[in-house]
Coordinates of C-alpha atoms in Angstrom, one line a residue:
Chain A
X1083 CA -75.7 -90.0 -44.6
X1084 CA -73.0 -88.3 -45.9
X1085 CA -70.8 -87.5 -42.6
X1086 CA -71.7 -91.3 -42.3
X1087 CA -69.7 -91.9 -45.4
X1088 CA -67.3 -89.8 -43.7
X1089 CA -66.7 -91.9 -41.5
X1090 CA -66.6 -94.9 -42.8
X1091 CA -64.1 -93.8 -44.9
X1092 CA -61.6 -92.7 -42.5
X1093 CA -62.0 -95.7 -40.5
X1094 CA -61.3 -97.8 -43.8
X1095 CA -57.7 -95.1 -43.7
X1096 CA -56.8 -96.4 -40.5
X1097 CA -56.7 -99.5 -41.6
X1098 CA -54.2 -98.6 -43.9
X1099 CA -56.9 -97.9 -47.2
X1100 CA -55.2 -95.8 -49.6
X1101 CA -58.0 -95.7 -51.8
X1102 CA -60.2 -94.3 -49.2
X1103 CA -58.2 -91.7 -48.4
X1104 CA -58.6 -90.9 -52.1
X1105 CA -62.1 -90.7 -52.0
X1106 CA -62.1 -88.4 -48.8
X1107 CA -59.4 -86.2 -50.9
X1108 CA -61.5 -85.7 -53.9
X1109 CA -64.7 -84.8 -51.2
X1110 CA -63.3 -82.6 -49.2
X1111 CA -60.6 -81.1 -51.4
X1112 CA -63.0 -78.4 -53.3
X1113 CA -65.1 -77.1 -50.1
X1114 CA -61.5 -77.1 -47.7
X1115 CA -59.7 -75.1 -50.7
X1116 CA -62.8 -72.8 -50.4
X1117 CA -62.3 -72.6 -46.6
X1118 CA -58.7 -71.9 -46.7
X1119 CA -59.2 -68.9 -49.5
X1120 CA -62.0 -67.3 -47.9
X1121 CA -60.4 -67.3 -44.4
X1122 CA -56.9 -66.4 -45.4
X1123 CA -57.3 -64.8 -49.2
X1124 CA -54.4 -65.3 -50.1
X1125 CA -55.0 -69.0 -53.0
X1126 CA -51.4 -70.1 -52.9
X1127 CA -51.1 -70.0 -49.4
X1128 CA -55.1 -71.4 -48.8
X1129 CA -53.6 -74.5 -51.4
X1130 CA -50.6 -75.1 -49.3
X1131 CA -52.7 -74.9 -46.0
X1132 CA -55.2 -77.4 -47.4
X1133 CA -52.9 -79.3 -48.3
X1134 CA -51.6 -79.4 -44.7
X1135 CA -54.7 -80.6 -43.3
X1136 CA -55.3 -83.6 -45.6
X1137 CA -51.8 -85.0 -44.2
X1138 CA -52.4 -83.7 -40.8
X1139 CA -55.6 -86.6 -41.3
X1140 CA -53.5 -88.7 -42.6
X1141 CA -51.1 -88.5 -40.3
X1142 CA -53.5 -89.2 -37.1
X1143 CA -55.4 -91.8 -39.2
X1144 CA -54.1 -94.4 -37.0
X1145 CA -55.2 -92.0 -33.4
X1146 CA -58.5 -91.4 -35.4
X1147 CA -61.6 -91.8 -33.1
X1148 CA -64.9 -91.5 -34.3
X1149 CA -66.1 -89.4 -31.6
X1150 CA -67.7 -86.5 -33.4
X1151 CA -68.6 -86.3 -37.1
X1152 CA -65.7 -86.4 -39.4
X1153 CA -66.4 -82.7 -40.7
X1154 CA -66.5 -81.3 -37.3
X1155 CA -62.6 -83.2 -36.7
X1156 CA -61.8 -81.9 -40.6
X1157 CA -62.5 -78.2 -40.0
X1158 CA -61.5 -78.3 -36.1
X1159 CA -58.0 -78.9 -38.2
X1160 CA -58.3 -76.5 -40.8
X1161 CA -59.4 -73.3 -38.4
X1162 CA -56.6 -74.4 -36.3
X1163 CA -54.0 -74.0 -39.3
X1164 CA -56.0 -71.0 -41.0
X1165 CA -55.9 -69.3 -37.5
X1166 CA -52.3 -69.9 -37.1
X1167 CA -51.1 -68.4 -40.9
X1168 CA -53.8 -65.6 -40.0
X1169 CA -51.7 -64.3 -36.5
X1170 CA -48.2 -65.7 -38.5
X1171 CA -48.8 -63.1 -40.9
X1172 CA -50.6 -60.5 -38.9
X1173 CA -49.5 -56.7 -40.2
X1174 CA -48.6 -58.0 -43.5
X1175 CA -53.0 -58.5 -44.1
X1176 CA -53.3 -55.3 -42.9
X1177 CA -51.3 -53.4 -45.1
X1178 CA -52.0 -55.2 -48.2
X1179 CA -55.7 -55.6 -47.2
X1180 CA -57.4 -53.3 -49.4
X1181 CA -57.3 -53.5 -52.7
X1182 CA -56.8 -49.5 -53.9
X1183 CA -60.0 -50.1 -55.7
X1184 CA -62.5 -47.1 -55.4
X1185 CA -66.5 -48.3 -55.9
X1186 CA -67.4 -44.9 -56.6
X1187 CA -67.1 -46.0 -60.3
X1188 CA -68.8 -49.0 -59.4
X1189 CA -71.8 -47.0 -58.3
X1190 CA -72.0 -45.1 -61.2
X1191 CA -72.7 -47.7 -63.6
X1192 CA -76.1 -47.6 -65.1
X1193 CA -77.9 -50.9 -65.6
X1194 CA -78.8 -51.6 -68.8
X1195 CA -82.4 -52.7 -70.0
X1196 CA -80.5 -56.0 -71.6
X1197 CA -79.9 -58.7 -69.4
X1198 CA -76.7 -60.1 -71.0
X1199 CA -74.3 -59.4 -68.7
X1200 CA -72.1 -56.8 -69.9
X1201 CA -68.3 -55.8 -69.2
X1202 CA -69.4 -53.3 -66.7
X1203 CA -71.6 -55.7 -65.3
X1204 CA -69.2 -58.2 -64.7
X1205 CA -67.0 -55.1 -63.1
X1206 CA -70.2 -54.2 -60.9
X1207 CA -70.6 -58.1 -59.8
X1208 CA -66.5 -58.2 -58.5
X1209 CA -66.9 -55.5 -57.1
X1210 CA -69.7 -56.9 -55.0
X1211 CA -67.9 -59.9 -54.6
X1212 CA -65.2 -58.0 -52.9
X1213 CA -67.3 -55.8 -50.8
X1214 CA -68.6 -59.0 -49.4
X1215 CA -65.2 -60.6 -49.2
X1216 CA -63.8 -57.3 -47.0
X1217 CA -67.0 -56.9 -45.0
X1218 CA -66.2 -60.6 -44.1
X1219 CA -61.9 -60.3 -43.8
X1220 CA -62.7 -56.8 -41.5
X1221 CA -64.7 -58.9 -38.9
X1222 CA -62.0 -60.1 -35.8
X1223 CA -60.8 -63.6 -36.1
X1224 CA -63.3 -66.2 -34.8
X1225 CA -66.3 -64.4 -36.1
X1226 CA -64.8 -64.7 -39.1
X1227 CA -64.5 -68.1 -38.8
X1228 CA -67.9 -68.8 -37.2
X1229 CA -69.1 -67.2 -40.3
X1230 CA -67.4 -68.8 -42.8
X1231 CA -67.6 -72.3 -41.6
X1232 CA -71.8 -71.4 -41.0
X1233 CA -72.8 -69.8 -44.5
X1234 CA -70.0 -71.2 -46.6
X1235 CA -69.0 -75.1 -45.3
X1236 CA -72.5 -75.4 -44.3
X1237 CA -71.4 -76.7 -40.5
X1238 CA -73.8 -76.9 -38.0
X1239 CA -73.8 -74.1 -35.2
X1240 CA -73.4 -77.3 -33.0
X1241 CA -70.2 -78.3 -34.8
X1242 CA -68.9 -75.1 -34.7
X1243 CA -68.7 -75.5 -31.1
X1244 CA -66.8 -78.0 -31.2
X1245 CA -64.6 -76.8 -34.2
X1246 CA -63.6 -73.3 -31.9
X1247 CA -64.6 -74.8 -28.6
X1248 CA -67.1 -72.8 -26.9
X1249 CA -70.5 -73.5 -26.1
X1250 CA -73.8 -73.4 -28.7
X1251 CA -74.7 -70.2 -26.4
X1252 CA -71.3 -68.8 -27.3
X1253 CA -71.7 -69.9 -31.2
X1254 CA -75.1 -68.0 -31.0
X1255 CA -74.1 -65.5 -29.7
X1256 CA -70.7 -65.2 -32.0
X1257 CA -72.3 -65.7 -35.1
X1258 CA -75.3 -63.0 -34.3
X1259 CA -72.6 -60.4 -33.5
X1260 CA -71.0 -61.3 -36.6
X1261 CA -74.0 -60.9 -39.0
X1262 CA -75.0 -57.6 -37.5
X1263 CA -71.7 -56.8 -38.4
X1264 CA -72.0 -57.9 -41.8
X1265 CA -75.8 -56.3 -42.4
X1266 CA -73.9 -52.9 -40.9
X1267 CA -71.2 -53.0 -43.2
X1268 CA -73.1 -54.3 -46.2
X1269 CA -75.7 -52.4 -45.7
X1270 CA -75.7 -50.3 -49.3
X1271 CA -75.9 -54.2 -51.1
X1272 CA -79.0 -55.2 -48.8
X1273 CA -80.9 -52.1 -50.1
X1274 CA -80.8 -53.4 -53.0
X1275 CA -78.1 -50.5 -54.0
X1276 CA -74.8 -51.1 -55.4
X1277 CA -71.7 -50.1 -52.9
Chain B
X1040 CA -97.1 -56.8 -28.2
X1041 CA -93.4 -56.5 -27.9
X1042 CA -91.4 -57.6 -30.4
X1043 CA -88.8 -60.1 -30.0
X1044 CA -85.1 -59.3 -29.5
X1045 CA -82.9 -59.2 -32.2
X1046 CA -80.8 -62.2 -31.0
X1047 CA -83.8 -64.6 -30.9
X1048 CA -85.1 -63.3 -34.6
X1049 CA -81.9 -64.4 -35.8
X1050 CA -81.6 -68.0 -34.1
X1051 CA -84.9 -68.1 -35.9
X1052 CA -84.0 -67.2 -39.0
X1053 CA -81.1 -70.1 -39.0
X1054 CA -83.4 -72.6 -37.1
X1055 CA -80.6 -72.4 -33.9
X1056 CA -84.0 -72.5 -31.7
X1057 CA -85.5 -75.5 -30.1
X1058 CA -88.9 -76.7 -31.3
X1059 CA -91.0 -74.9 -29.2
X1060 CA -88.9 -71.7 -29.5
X1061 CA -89.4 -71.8 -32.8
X1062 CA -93.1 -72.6 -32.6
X1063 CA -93.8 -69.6 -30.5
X1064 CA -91.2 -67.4 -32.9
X1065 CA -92.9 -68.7 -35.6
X1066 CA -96.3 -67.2 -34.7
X1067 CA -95.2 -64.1 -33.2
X1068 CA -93.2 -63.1 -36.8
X1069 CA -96.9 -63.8 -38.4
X1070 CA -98.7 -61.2 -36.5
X1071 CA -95.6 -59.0 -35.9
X1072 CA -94.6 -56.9 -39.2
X1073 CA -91.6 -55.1 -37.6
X1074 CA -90.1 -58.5 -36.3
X1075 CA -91.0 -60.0 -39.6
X1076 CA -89.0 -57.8 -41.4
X1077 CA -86.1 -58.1 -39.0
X1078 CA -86.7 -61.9 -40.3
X1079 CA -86.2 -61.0 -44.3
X1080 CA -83.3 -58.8 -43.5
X1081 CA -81.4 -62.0 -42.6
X1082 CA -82.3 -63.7 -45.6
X1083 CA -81.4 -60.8 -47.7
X1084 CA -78.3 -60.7 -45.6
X1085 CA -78.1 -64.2 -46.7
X1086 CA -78.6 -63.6 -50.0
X1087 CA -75.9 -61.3 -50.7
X1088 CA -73.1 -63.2 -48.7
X1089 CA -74.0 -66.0 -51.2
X1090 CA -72.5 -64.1 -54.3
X1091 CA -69.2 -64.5 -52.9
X1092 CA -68.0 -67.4 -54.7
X1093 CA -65.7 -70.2 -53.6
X1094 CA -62.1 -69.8 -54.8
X1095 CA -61.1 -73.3 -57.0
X1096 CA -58.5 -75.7 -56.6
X1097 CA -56.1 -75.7 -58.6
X1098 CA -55.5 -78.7 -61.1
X1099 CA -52.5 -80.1 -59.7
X1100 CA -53.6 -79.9 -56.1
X1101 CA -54.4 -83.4 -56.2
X1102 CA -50.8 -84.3 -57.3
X1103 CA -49.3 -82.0 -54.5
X1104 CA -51.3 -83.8 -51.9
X1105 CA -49.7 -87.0 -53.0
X1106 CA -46.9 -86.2 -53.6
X1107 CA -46.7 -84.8 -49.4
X1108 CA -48.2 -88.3 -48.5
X1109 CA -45.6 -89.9 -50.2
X1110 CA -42.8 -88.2 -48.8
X1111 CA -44.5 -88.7 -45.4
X1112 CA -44.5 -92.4 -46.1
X1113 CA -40.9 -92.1 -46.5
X1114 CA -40.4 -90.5 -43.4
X1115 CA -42.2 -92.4 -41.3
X1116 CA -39.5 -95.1 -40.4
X1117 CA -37.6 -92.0 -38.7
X1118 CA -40.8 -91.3 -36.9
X1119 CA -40.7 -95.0 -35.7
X1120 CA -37.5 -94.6 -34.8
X1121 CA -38.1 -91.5 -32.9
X1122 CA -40.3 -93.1 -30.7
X1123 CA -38.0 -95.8 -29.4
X1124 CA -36.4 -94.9 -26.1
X1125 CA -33.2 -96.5 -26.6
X1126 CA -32.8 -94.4 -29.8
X1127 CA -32.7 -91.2 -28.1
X1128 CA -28.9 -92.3 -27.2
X1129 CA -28.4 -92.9 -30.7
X1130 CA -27.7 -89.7 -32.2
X1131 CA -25.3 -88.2 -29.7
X1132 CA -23.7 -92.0 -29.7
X1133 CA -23.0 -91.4 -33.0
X1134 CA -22.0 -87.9 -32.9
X1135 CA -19.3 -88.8 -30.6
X1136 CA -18.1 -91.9 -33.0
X1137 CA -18.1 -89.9 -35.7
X1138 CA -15.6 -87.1 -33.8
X1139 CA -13.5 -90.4 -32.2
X1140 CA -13.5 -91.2 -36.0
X1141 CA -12.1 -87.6 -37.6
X1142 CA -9.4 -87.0 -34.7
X1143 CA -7.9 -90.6 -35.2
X1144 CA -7.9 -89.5 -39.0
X1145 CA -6.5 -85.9 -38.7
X1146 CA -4.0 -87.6 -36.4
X1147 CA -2.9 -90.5 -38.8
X1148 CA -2.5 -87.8 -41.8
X1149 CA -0.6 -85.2 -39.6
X1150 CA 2.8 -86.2 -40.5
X1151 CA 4.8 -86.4 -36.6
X1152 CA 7.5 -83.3 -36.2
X1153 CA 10.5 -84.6 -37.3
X1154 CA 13.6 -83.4 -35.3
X1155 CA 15.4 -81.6 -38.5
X1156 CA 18.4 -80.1 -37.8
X1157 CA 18.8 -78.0 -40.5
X1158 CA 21.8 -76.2 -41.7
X1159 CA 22.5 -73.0 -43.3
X1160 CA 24.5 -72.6 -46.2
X1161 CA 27.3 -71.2 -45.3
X1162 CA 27.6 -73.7 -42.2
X1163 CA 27.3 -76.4 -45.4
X1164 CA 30.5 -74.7 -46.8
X1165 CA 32.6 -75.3 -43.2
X1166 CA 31.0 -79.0 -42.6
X1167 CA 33.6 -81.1 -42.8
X1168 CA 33.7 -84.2 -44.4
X1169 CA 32.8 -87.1 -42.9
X1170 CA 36.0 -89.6 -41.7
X1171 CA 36.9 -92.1 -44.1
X1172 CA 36.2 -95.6 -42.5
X1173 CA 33.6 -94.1 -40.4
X1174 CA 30.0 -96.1 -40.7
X1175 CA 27.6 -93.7 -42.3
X1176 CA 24.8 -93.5 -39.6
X1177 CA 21.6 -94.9 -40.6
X1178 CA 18.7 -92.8 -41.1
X1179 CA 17.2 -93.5 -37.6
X1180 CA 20.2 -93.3 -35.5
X1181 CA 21.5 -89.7 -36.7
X1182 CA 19.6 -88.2 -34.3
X1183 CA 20.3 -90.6 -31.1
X1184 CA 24.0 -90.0 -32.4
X1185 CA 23.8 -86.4 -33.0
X1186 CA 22.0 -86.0 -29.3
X1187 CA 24.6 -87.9 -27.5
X1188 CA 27.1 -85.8 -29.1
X1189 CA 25.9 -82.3 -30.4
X1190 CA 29.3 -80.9 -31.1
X1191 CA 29.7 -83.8 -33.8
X1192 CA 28.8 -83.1 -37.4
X1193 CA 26.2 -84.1 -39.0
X1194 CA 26.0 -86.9 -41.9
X1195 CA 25.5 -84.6 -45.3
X1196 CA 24.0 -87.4 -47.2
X1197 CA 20.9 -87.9 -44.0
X1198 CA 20.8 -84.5 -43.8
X1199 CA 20.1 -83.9 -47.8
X1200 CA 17.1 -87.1 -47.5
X1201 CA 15.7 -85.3 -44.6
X1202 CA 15.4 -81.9 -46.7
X1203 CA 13.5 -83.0 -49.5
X1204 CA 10.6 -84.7 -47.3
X1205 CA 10.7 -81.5 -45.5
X1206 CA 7.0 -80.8 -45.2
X1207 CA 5.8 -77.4 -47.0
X1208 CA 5.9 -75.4 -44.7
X1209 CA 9.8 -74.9 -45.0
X1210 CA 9.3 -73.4 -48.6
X1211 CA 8.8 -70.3 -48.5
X1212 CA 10.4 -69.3 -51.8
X1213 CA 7.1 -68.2 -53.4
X1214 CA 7.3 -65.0 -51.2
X1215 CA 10.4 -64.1 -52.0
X1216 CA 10.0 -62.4 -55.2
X1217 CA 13.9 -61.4 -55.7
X1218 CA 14.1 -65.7 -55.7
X1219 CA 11.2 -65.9 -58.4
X1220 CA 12.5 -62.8 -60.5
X1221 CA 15.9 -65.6 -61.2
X1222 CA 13.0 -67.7 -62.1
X1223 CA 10.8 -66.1 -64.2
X1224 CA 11.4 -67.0 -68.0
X1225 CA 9.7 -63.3 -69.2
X1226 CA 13.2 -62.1 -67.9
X1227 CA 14.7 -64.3 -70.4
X1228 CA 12.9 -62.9 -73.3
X1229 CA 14.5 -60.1 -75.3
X1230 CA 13.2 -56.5 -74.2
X1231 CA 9.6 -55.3 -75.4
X1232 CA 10.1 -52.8 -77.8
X1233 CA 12.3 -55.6 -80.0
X1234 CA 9.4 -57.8 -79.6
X1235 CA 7.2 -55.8 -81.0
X1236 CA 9.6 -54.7 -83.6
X1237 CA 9.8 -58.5 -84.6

């Protein structure tokens, strides 16, 4: 029903609906921010590339065909650009990738019997936070993306297809490789352990 | 019974399997404790990537976004413009005017080279005067007159008008510092020491 909305939407753009285009901004603007961040890291540059893809759609409202769903056209533009800074800035990730942060300390902190939340707590969740985020940034380039448009944009496996153009076999097959990955890497947090 | 392969659990976990796939999945992982827990590993798998939070947009992203539109409304007449055939001659059409245009104005505020014939100063001291009764030449004609007869002097009077609209380049008096030195009023002044002393 949603995509549906989509849809409608963008079709009302072509036509030259400002207000439309509004309401397709304030949808998408939160989860394609998200998108951009997680695939790139980097917020300024995620903002900027998000930006990018809202007047790339505006730009080709008038091409627009509603062929697939508009999500699958949204995202197929956004991995696109995301892919494109990624290999732009290639060498620069890798040397500031990690963050100099040990988790020894991380692992050392006790849990307390009281469940506020406490300073080292909040320490202990970051730092999960960014286990998971450079389990996911250390996996190669389209697994990444499979994975990120899969368990964080909520697109279909079918979609993703379409967004990186291989087959569902392929996204199967992509994403599984990717998760194994992840469960490898993130194994210490799936025991139930801290990293 | 075998278990299932690790690939198929996993479709299974994420519902990437058809109906009956998932049917027959379905009651294998019942029976099947091994596979089963391959099944919960996802989840937990799941689970945890779920803590990573999504990053926010900022508060003037909106704004920004406009702000791009709006300069690509702007724009878009040159797009237009770009796609018309005949205006793919129009740029280096009006490159070309625009150099036609800069020569004819360098050329106009060149002045021409004037055909000076200067004279030192000491040939200014032998000049004679010019004959009594003789028509001064006019400005224009000095030349002509001057080329049909080089051995005759030259009129004083044209040749003074034509000095002062010499162009600059004939005054070169502010590299001759012995010429400046007549010029310079601090020479005029009364030595340093009795300046101070006043």
């Amino acid at each position: 029903m949603a995509i549906d909305h989509d849809l409608e939407l963008m079709l009302r753009v072509r036509q030259g609906d400002a207000e439309s285009f509004d309401v397709l901004l304030d949808r998408h603007r939160k989860p394609l921010v998200g998108f951009f961040a997680r695939m790139v890291r980097d917020q300024a540059l995620a903002e900027d590339l998000a930006q990018e893809a809202f007047l790339r759609v505006y730009q080709a409202r008038r091409r627009y065909r509603p062929k697939a769903k508009f999500t699958t056209w949204l995202y197929r533009i956004a991995t696109n650009l995301a892919l494109n800074a990624l290999r732009g800035r290639k060498g620069v990730q890798t040397v500031s990738g990690g963050d100099g942060d040990s988790s020894d300390g991380a692992s050392q902190v006790e849990r307390l019997a009281d469940s506020r939340p406490t300073v080292e707590q909040e320490m202990l969740l970051s730092e999960r936070e960014r286990a998971i985020r450079q389990a996911v940034e250390s996996l190669p380039e389209n697994q990444r993306a499979a994975v990120i448009l899969h368990k964080y944009q909520g697109v279909d496996y079918r979609q993703i297809g379409n967004i990186l153009g291989v087959s569902e076999s392929a996204v199967k097959s992509l994403l599984f490789r990717a998760y194994e990955n992840l469960r490898i890497r993130l194994e210490p947090l799936l025991r139930g352990g801290q990293i | 019974m075998s278990c299932m392969e690790r690939e198929q659990l996993f479709a299974f976990a994420h519902g990437m399997l058809d109906a009956q796939e998932e049917a027959a999945a379905r009651t294998h992982v019942a029976e099947c404790a091994r596979c089963r827990q391959a099944v919960e590993e996802f989840a937990r798998l799941d689970a945890v990537l779920e803590e990573w939070k999504p990053a926010e947009p900022s508060p003037w992203f909106d704004t920004r976004v406009r702000v791009a539109l709006a300069v690509e409304g702007e724009g878009g007449w040159r797009k237009a413009l770009g796609t018309m055939q005949w205006a793919r001659w129009l740029v280096p059409a009006a490159a070309v005017a625009a150099l036609v245009l800069v020569l004819m104005v360098m050329r106009q505020s060149t002045p021409p080279p004037q055909p000076v014939a200067r004279q030192t100063p000491a040939a200014q001291e032998t000049t004679p005067a010019p004959e009594a009764g003789r028509p001064e030449a006019g400005h224009e004609s000095a030349p002509a007159a001057q080329a049909q007869n080089p051995s005759a002097p030259a009129n004083p009077a044209t040749l003074t008008r034509r000095d002062e609209t010499t162009p600059e380049d004939d005054l070169k008096v502010l590299e001759d510092f012995d010429m400046l030195a007549n010029f310079d009023v601090l020479s005029e002044l009364p030595p340093r020491e009795s300046r101070v002393a006043n």
